[in-house]
Every structure is written in C-alpha cells, then in structure tokens.
Amino acid sequence: MVDRPNKPSALSATPGLPAQAQVNITHGSQKVTAVLPTGESVEILLYGATVISWKDKKGAEKLWLSEATKLDGSKAVRGGIPLVFPVFGPPPPNHATSKLPQHGFARTSRWEFLGKSTSESESSEGGADLSVKLDFGLSSASLDPQTKALWGYAFNLIYSVTLGTGSLTTSLVVTNDDERPFDLQVLLHTYFRIDDITAVTVKGLEGASYVDKVDAKKEKTQSAEVKFVGETDRVYTPVGGPSAPVEIVQGGKTVFSVVRDNLNDVVVWNPWSEKAAAMGDFAPKDGYKNMVCVEAGSVRGWQTLEPGDAFEGAQTITISG
C-alpha cells in the first residue's frame, strides 16, 4: 500500500507472475483507488466511504457525480454511491433516530481503510477474471462526540467494495455491539450515469407496490416499465425478491443490471429540472438528464437488530454490452 523508495525493482517485474490489481491511498490519505490489469477502476473517499468513480476497461465513467459537490469532507457527496445508515430520509419524530440528520451519519463520517484482498476466477473465455475487494470500517468508538450524542448505540460497520471485470459489488455488514436492540435502515444510494433520461426505462419493477413520494406518499402498483417524464421519487418492493435483476435500459438496450442480496427495496429517483435547480450542490443544473438513481436498500420499515446480531445487505451491478 505504501510506496517504499528503496523497494527492489525485481519485486515489480518478477517473470511469470500474473498482473495484479493496483491499490493506492491518495490525496493525503483521503481517497482509495483501485485499478485492475484489464483497466477497470474505482475510487472511494474515506469521507463517508463514498464511491465517487467507477470506470469500465475503456475508461468510461459509470457513475454520475455533481460538478458542484464537495469532496473535502465538509458536506455529504452529491453523486457516486453515498451510504445511507441508520435512517433513510428525514428521521421520524419520536424514534431513536429522530435527532439524526437526513440519511443518517454514515455518509458524513470518516471511515478507516481496513485493507484489500484479491481473487482470481476462470472466465468463460478460458482466461482469468481478477477482482479486488476493498474493506472499510466505522464503529461507534470512532464517531465524534456530537454524533454519539444523537444516536448512542454501540455498533460496528464493515463496508466492502469489490471491483470486478464488468461489475461492482458493494456490501454492508452491521453488527449490534450494544446491550440494547436498535432499529436501522440501509440504502446504497447509487447515481448511475446515463445519456438521456427521456430515453431510459427501468425494468424489473413490474407488478411491484411502491410509495410515490412525489404524490403525497400514496401507495401504488407499477404496471409496466418505469419511464421518466418528470420528478420521480419512489420506494419499490419488487415482487421477484432481491435476486431478480432490476435493469436500467437506454434506447432499448440494457446498460446496467442490479441484483440485491437481503435488500428488499429499490428507490428510483430523478429530481428533474425544478428540484435540480433548487439544490445548491447539483451541477450542471441540467445534469438530471444524465443521471438516474436506482438504489438498493431496506427502507420500507425498520430492521430491528438484537444485541450481538448482524445484518448484511449487498448489491452487485453488472455492466451490459
């Protein structure tokens, strides 16, 4: 991880060794970057453990990041994959999370980089597919006193980001280290980069019940593919369960496929023109045309975690085509 100026040159050029993923900590130990030999890359800020970039082997960016977002730890990142925990949206009154800011504190806390691991599997073409897993940790012991005062439970979070050839997996393990049970919600708030929101549909939500947050939180049922003609903010519970893929289709072609593990809900969001214009950290103001959020989570209700128990949820995003 740390460059050694007197490192023997033979270590980086030993004959017969397969190419390895390159992992570096940069920007004053503020960001972790991983690059596969095939060219795929990912960048994660230690602030919020927020994934801010994911590029395919051709160098094409797959995540949308606001040009006006702050990356210095002064404010939650607008774009990439912010991590929502332990509450989604504005906290409800008379609840243990009621004093917390919207979307909780995980996305605005400084995480610790715990290390990397690599794996290799045989691909269908007979070669080897290399992946690298980056682990990050956050616990109640590392929170600032102000945050502890808002939500005083003892907990431990392990967040893993796994970069593969054509895929990205993000997973979170929550452990209750307290003597009391606590409620939690989790959301992987993924901003996908697209070409044109009016040419995009989302498949895999047909028949699902959802809460329409743009229409007074009415309960509705999705009859067909999701299309975008204005502000969209919906919380779905897909009928096929987490293992059934939710696909982002652009111009009739699937560009992303999302499969969930133990995350029953999917939030679909696009602010459209008026709301984008009202957000100070959203830029360019017409950037809503080039992004769509399809977010895996557990947010329609609460997960109650008993002392000593753990909750784990994950998503795997695959690039199509």
Coordinates of N, CA and C in Angstrom, one line a residue, residues 12-188:
S12 N 8.6 -5.8 -8.7 CA 7.6 -5.3 -9.6 C 7.7 -5.9 -11.0
A13 N 8.7 -6.7 -11.2 CA 8.9 -7.2 -12.5 C 9.3 -8.7 -12.5
T14 N 8.8 -9.5 -11.6 CA 9.2 -10.9 -11.5 C 8.6 -11.6 -12.6
P15 N 9.4 -12.4 -13.4 CA 8.8 -13.1 -14.6 C 7.8 -14.2 -14.1
G16 N 6.8 -14.3 -14.9 CA 5.8 -15.4 -14.6 C 4.7 -15.0 -13.7
L17 N 4.8 -13.9 -13.0 CA 3.7 -13.5 -12.0 C 2.6 -12.9 -12.8
P18 N 1.3 -13.2 -12.5 CA 0.2 -12.6 -13.2 C 0.1 -11.1 -12.8
A19 N -0.5 -10.3 -13.7 CA -0.7 -8.9 -13.4 C -1.6 -8.8 -12.2
Q20 N -1.4 -7.8 -11.4 CA -2.1 -7.6 -10.1 C -2.9 -6.3 -10.1
A21 N -4.0 -6.3 -9.3 CA -4.7 -5.0 -9.1 C -3.8 -4.0 -8.4
Q22 N -3.9 -2.8 -8.8 CA -3.1 -1.7 -8.1 C -4.0 -0.9 -7.2
V23 N -3.6 -0.9 -5.9 CA -4.4 -0.2 -4.9 C -3.6 0.9 -4.3
N24 N -4.1 2.2 -4.3 CA -3.3 3.3 -3.7 C -4.2 4.1 -2.8
I25 N -3.6 4.7 -1.8 CA -4.2 5.7 -1.0 C -3.6 7.1 -1.4
T26 N -4.5 8.0 -1.8 CA -4.0 9.3 -2.3 C -4.7 10.4 -1.7
H27 N -4.4 11.6 -2.1 CA -5.0 12.9 -1.7 C -4.9 13.0 -0.1
G28 N -3.7 12.8 0.4 CA -3.5 13.0 1.8 C -4.2 12.0 2.6
S29 N -4.2 10.7 2.2 CA -4.9 9.6 2.8 C -6.4 9.9 2.9
Q30 N -7.0 10.6 1.9 CA -8.4 10.8 1.8 C -9.2 9.9 0.9
K31 N -8.4 9.3 0.0 CA -9.1 8.5 -1.1 C -8.3 7.2 -1.4
V32 N -9.1 6.2 -1.7 CA -8.5 4.9 -2.0 C -8.9 4.6 -3.5
T33 N -7.9 4.2 -4.3 CA -8.1 4.0 -5.7 C -7.7 2.6 -6.0
A34 N -8.4 1.8 -6.8 CA -8.0 0.5 -7.3 C -8.2 0.4 -8.8
V35 N -7.2 -0.2 -9.4 CA -7.2 -0.4 -10.9 C -6.9 -1.8 -11.2
L36 N -7.8 -2.5 -12.0 CA -7.5 -3.8 -12.4 C -6.5 -3.8 -13.6
P37 N -5.8 -4.9 -13.9 CA -5.0 -5.0 -15.0 C -5.7 -4.8 -16.4
T38 N -7.0 -5.2 -16.3 CA -7.9 -5.0 -17.5 C -8.3 -3.6 -17.7
G39 N -8.1 -2.7 -16.8 CA -8.4 -1.3 -16.9 C -9.5 -0.7 -16.1
E40 N -10.4 -1.6 -15.6 CA -11.4 -1.1 -14.7 C -10.9 -0.4 -13.5
S41 N -11.6 0.6 -13.0 CA -11.1 1.3 -11.8 C -12.2 1.8 -10.9
V42 N -11.9 2.0 -9.6 CA -12.9 2.5 -8.7 C -12.2 3.5 -7.7
E43 N -12.9 4.5 -7.3 CA -12.3 5.5 -6.3 C -13.3 5.6 -5.2
I44 N -12.8 5.6 -3.9 CA -13.6 5.7 -2.8 C -13.1 6.7 -1.8
L45 N -13.9 7.7 -1.4 CA -13.4 8.6 -0.4 C -13.6 8.0 0.9
L46 N -12.6 8.2 1.8 CA -12.7 7.8 3.2 C -13.8 8.6 3.9
Y47 N -14.1 9.7 3.4 CA -15.2 10.5 4.0 C -16.5 9.9 3.5
G48 N -17.2 9.2 4.4 CA -18.5 8.5 4.0 C -18.3 7.2 3.3
A49 N -17.0 6.7 3.1 CA -16.8 5.5 2.3 C -17.5 5.6 1.0
T50 N -17.6 6.8 0.4 CA -18.4 7.1 -0.7 C -17.6 6.7 -2.0
V51 N -18.2 5.8 -2.8 CA -17.7 5.6 -4.1 C -18.0 6.8 -5.0
I52 N -16.9 7.4 -5.6 CA -17.1 8.6 -6.4 C -16.8 8.4 -7.8
S53 N -16.2 7.2 -8.2 CA -15.9 6.9 -9.6 C -15.9 5.4 -9.8
W54 N -16.4 5.0 -10.9 CA -16.3 3.6 -11.3 C -16.3 3.6 -12.9
K55 N -15.1 3.2 -13.4 CA -14.9 3.2 -14.8 C -14.7 1.8 -15.4
D56 N -15.2 1.6 -16.6 CA -15.0 0.3 -17.2 C -13.6 0.2 -17.9
K57 N -13.3 -0.9 -18.5 CA -12.0 -1.1 -19.0 C -11.6 -0.1 -20.1
K58 N -12.6 0.6 -20.7 CA -12.3 1.6 -21.7 C -12.1 3.0 -21.1
G59 N -12.3 3.1 -19.8 CA -12.2 4.4 -19.1 C -13.5 5.2 -19.1
A60 N -14.6 4.6 -19.5 CA -15.9 5.3 -19.5 C -16.5 5.3 -18.1
E61 N -16.8 6.5 -17.6 CA -17.4 6.6 -16.2 C -18.8 6.1 -16.2
K62 N -19.1 5.3 -15.1 CA -20.4 4.7 -15.0 C -21.3 5.3 -13.9
L63 N -20.7 6.2 -13.1 CA -21.4 6.9 -12.0 C -21.5 8.4 -12.3
W64 N -22.6 9.0 -11.9 CA -22.8 10.4 -12.0 C -22.3 11.1 -10.8
L65 N -21.6 12.2 -10.9 CA -21.1 13.0 -9.8 C -21.3 14.4 -10.1
S66 N -22.0 15.1 -9.2 CA -22.2 16.5 -9.4 C -20.9 17.3 -9.5
E67 N -20.9 18.3 -10.4 CA -19.7 19.1 -10.6 C -19.5 20.1 -9.4
A68 N -20.6 20.3 -8.7 CA -20.6 21.2 -7.5 C -20.4 20.5 -6.2
T69 N -20.3 19.2 -6.2 CA -20.3 18.5 -4.9 C -18.9 18.8 -4.2
K70 N -19.0 18.7 -2.9 CA -17.8 18.9 -2.1 C -17.1 17.6 -1.8
L71 N -15.8 17.5 -2.0 CA -15.1 16.3 -1.8 C -14.1 16.4 -0.6
D72 N -14.3 17.5 0.1 CA -13.3 17.8 1.2 C -13.8 17.4 2.6
G73 N -15.0 16.7 2.7 CA -15.5 16.3 3.9 C -16.3 17.3 4.6
S74 N -16.7 18.4 3.9 CA -17.5 19.5 4.6 C -19.0 19.2 4.4
K75 N -19.3 18.3 3.5 CA -20.8 18.1 3.2 C -20.9 16.7 2.5
A76 N -22.0 16.1 2.7 CA -22.3 14.8 2.0 C -22.1 14.9 0.5
V77 N -21.5 13.9 -0.1 CA -21.3 13.9 -1.5 C -22.6 13.8 -2.3
R78 N -22.7 14.6 -3.4 CA -23.9 14.5 -4.3 C -23.4 13.7 -5.5
G79 N -23.8 12.5 -5.5 CA -23.4 11.6 -6.6 C -22.6 10.4 -6.1
G80 N -22.2 9.6 -7.1 CA -21.5 8.3 -6.8 C -22.4 7.3 -6.1
I81 N -21.9 6.8 -4.9 CA -22.7 5.9 -4.1 C -22.6 6.3 -2.7
P82 N -23.4 7.2 -2.2 CA -23.4 7.5 -0.8 C -24.1 6.4 0.0
L83 N -23.6 6.2 1.2 CA -24.1 5.1 2.0 C -25.1 5.7 3.1
V84 N -26.3 5.2 3.1 CA -27.3 5.7 4.0 C -27.5 4.7 5.2
F85 N -27.3 5.2 6.4 CA -27.4 4.4 7.6 C -27.4 5.4 8.8
P86 N -28.2 5.2 9.9 CA -29.1 4.1 10.1 C -30.6 4.5 9.8
V87 N -30.8 5.7 9.1 CA -32.1 6.1 8.8 C -32.1 6.7 7.4
F88 N -33.2 6.4 6.6 CA -33.4 6.9 5.3 C -34.4 8.0 5.3
G89 N -33.9 9.1 4.6 CA -34.8 10.3 4.6 C -34.8 11.1 5.9
P90 N -35.7 12.0 6.1 CA -35.8 12.7 7.4 C -36.2 11.8 8.5
P91 N -35.5 11.7 9.6 CA -35.9 10.8 10.7 C -37.3 11.1 11.2
P92 N -38.0 10.0 11.5 CA -39.4 10.2 12.0 C -39.3 10.8 13.5
P93 N -40.3 11.6 13.9 CA -40.3 12.0 15.3 C -40.6 10.9 16.2
N94 N -40.2 11.0 17.5 CA -40.5 10.0 18.5 C -39.9 8.7 18.2
H95 N -38.7 8.7 17.5 CA -38.0 7.5 17.1 C -36.6 7.7 17.6
A96 N -35.9 6.6 17.8 CA -34.5 6.7 18.3 C -33.6 7.4 17.4
T97 N -33.9 7.5 16.1 CA -33.1 8.2 15.1 C -33.5 9.7 14.9
S98 N -34.5 10.1 15.7 CA -35.2 11.4 15.4 C -34.2 12.6 15.5
K99 N -33.1 12.5 16.2 CA -32.2 13.7 16.3 C -31.1 13.7 15.2
L100 N -31.1 12.6 14.4 CA -30.1 12.5 13.3 C -30.4 13.3 12.1
P101 N -29.4 13.7 11.3 CA -29.7 14.4 10.1 C -30.3 13.5 9.0
Q102 N -30.9 14.0 8.0 CA -31.4 13.2 6.9 C -30.4 12.2 6.4
H103 N -30.8 11.0 6.2 CA -30.0 9.9 5.7 C -28.9 9.4 6.7
G104 N -29.0 9.9 7.9 CA -28.1 9.4 8.9 C -26.7 10.0 8.9
F105 N -25.7 9.2 9.5 CA -24.4 9.8 9.6 C -23.3 9.0 8.9
A106 N -23.6 7.8 8.4 CA -22.5 7.0 7.7 C -21.9 7.8 6.6
R107 N -22.7 8.5 5.8 CA -22.2 9.2 4.6 C -21.4 10.5 4.9
T108 N -21.4 10.9 6.2 CA -20.7 12.1 6.6 C -19.7 11.8 7.7
S109 N -19.3 10.5 7.9 CA -18.3 10.1 8.9 C -17.0 9.7 8.2
R110 N -15.9 9.9 8.9 CA -14.7 9.4 8.4 C -14.5 7.9 8.6
W111 N -14.3 7.1 7.6 CA -14.1 5.7 7.7 C -12.6 5.3 7.7
E112 N -12.4 4.1 8.2 CA -11.0 3.6 8.2 C -10.9 2.6 7.0
F113 N -9.8 2.7 6.3 CA -9.5 1.7 5.3 C -8.9 0.5 5.9
L114 N -9.5 -0.7 5.8 CA -9.1 -1.9 6.5 C -8.1 -2.7 5.7
G115 N -8.1 -2.5 4.4 CA -7.2 -3.3 3.6 C -7.9 -3.9 2.3
K116 N -7.1 -4.6 1.6 CA -7.6 -5.1 0.3 C -7.3 -6.6 0.2
S117 N -8.1 -7.3 -0.7 CA -7.9 -8.7 -1.0 C -8.2 -8.9 -2.4
T118 N -7.5 -9.8 -3.1 CA -7.7 -10.0 -4.5 C -8.1 -11.5 -4.7
S119 N -8.8 -11.7 -5.8 CA -9.2 -13.1 -6.1 C -9.2 -13.3 -7.6
E120 N -9.1 -14.5 -8.1 CA -9.0 -14.8 -9.5 C -9.9 -16.0 -9.8
S121 N -10.7 -15.9 -10.8 CA -11.5 -17.0 -11.2 C -11.4 -17.2 -12.7
E122 N -11.6 -18.4 -13.2 CA -11.5 -18.7 -14.6 C -12.8 -18.1 -15.3
S123 N -12.5 -17.4 -16.4 CA -13.6 -16.8 -17.1 C -14.1 -17.8 -18.2
S124 N -15.2 -17.5 -18.8 CA -15.8 -18.4 -19.8 C -14.9 -18.5 -21.1
E125 N -14.1 -17.4 -21.2 CA -13.2 -17.4 -22.4 C -11.9 -18.2 -22.1
G126 N -11.7 -18.8 -21.0 CA -10.6 -19.5 -20.7 C -9.5 -18.8 -20.0
G127 N -9.6 -17.5 -19.9 CA -8.6 -16.7 -19.2 C -9.0 -16.6 -17.7
A128 N -8.4 -15.5 -17.0 CA -8.7 -15.3 -15.6 C -9.4 -14.0 -15.4
D129 N -10.4 -14.0 -14.6 CA -11.1 -12.8 -14.2 C -10.5 -12.4 -12.8
L130 N -9.9 -11.2 -12.7 CA -9.4 -10.7 -11.5 C -10.3 -9.7 -10.8
S131 N -10.5 -9.8 -9.5 CA -11.3 -8.8 -8.8 C -10.5 -8.4 -7.5
V132 N -10.8 -7.2 -7.0 CA -10.2 -6.7 -5.8 C -11.3 -6.2 -4.9
K133 N -11.1 -6.6 -3.6 CA -12.1 -6.2 -2.6 C -11.4 -5.2 -1.6
L134 N -12.1 -4.1 -1.4 CA -11.6 -3.0 -0.5 C -12.5 -3.0 0.7
D135 N -12.0 -3.1 1.9 CA -12.8 -3.1 3.1 C -12.6 -1.8 3.9
F136 N -13.7 -1.3 4.4 CA -13.7 0.0 5.2 C -14.5 -0.3 6.5
G137 N -14.1 0.4 7.5 CA -14.8 0.2 8.8 C -15.2 1.5 9.5
L138 N -16.3 1.4 10.2 CA -16.8 2.5 11.0 C -17.4 1.9 12.3
S139 N -17.1 2.5 13.4 CA -17.7 2.0 14.7 C -18.1 3.1 15.5
S140 N -19.0 2.8 16.5 CA -19.4 3.8 17.5 C -18.2 4.5 18.2
A141 N -17.1 3.7 18.4 CA -15.9 4.2 19.1 C -15.2 5.3 18.3
S142 N -15.4 5.3 16.9 CA -14.7 6.3 16.1 C -15.6 7.5 15.7
L143 N -16.8 7.5 16.2 CA -17.7 8.7 15.9 C -17.3 9.9 16.8
D144 N -17.6 11.1 16.3 CA -17.3 12.3 17.0 C -18.4 12.4 18.2
P145 N -18.0 13.1 19.2 CA -19.0 13.1 20.4 C -20.3 13.7 20.0
Q146 N -20.4 14.6 19.1 CA -21.7 15.2 18.7 C -22.6 14.1 18.1
T147 N -22.1 13.3 17.2 CA -22.9 12.2 16.6 C -23.3 11.2 17.6
K148 N -22.3 10.8 18.5 CA -22.7 9.8 19.6 C -23.8 10.3 20.4
A149 N -23.9 11.6 20.6 CA -25.0 12.1 21.5 C -26.3 12.1 20.8
L150 N -26.3 12.0 19.4 CA -27.6 11.9 18.7 C -28.1 10.5 18.6
W151 N -27.2 9.5 18.6 CA -27.6 8.1 18.4 C -26.6 7.3 19.2
G152 N -26.9 6.9 20.4 CA -25.9 6.5 21.4 C -25.7 5.0 21.4
Y153 N -25.9 4.3 20.3 CA -25.8 2.8 20.4 C -24.4 2.4 20.0
A154 N -23.9 1.3 20.5 CA -22.6 0.7 20.2 C -22.8 -0.2 19.0
F155 N -22.0 0.0 17.9 CA -22.2 -0.7 16.7 C -20.9 -0.8 15.9
N156 N -20.9 -1.7 14.9 CA -19.7 -1.8 14.1 C -20.2 -2.0 12.6
L157 N -19.6 -1.3 11.7 CA -19.9 -1.4 10.3 C -18.7 -1.8 9.5
I158 N -18.9 -2.8 8.6 CA -17.9 -3.2 7.6 C -18.5 -3.0 6.3
Y159 N -17.9 -2.1 5.5 CA -18.4 -1.8 4.1 C -17.3 -2.3 3.1
S160 N -17.7 -3.2 2.2 CA -16.8 -3.7 1.2 C -17.2 -3.3 -0.2
V161 N -16.2 -2.9 -1.0 CA -16.4 -2.5 -2.4 C -15.5 -3.5 -3.2
T162 N -16.2 -4.3 -4.0 CA -15.5 -5.3 -4.9 C -15.6 -4.9 -6.3
L163 N -14.4 -4.6 -6.9 CA -14.3 -4.3 -8.3 C -14.0 -5.5 -9.1
G164 N -14.8 -5.8 -10.1 CA -14.5 -7.0 -11.0 C -14.5 -6.5 -12.4
T165 N -14.3 -7.5 -13.3 CA -14.3 -7.2 -14.7 C -15.7 -7.0 -15.2
G166 N -16.2 -5.8 -15.3 CA -17.6 -5.5 -15.7 C -18.6 -5.5 -14.6
S167 N -18.1 -5.5 -13.4 CA -19.1 -5.5 -12.2 C -18.5 -4.7 -11.0
L168 N -19.4 -4.3 -10.2 CA -19.1 -3.6 -8.9 C -20.1 -4.1 -7.9
T169 N -19.5 -4.6 -6.8 CA -20.4 -5.1 -5.7 C -20.1 -4.2 -4.4
T170 N -21.1 -3.8 -3.8 CA -21.0 -3.0 -2.5 C -21.8 -3.7 -1.5
S171 N -21.2 -4.0 -0.3 CA -21.9 -4.7 0.7 C -21.6 -4.1 2.1
L172 N -22.6 -4.2 3.0 CA -22.5 -3.6 4.3 C -22.9 -4.7 5.3
V173 N -22.1 -4.8 6.3 CA -22.4 -5.7 7.5 C -22.5 -4.8 8.7
V174 N -23.7 -4.8 9.4 CA -23.9 -4.0 10.6 C -24.0 -5.0 11.8
T175 N -23.2 -4.7 12.8 CA -23.2 -5.6 14.0 C -23.6 -4.7 15.2
N176 N -24.6 -5.2 16.0 CA -25.0 -4.5 17.2 C -24.1 -4.9 18.3
D177 N -23.3 -4.0 18.8 CA -22.4 -4.3 19.9 C -22.9 -3.7 21.2
D178 N -24.2 -3.3 21.1 CA -24.8 -2.7 22.3 C -25.5 -3.8 23.2
E179 N -26.0 -3.4 24.3 CA -26.8 -4.3 25.2 C -28.2 -4.1 24.9
R180 N -28.6 -3.2 24.0 CA -30.0 -2.9 23.7 C -30.2 -3.2 22.2
P181 N -31.4 -3.6 21.8 CA -31.7 -3.7 20.3 C -31.8 -2.3 19.7
F182 N -31.5 -2.2 18.4 CA -31.8 -0.9 17.8 C -32.4 -1.2 16.4
D183 N -33.1 -0.2 15.9 CA -33.7 -0.2 14.6 C -32.7 0.4 13.6
L184 N -32.8 -0.1 12.3 CA -31.9 0.5 11.3 C -32.6 0.4 9.9
Q185 N -32.2 1.3 9.1 CA -32.5 1.3 7.7 C -31.1 1.5 6.9
V186 N -31.0 0.9 5.7 CA -29.8 0.9 5.0 C -30.2 1.2 3.5
L187 N -29.4 2.0 2.8 CA -29.6 2.3 1.4 C -28.3 2.5 0.7
L188 N -28.1 1.9 -0.4 CA -26.9 2.1 -1.3 C -27.4 3.1 -2.4

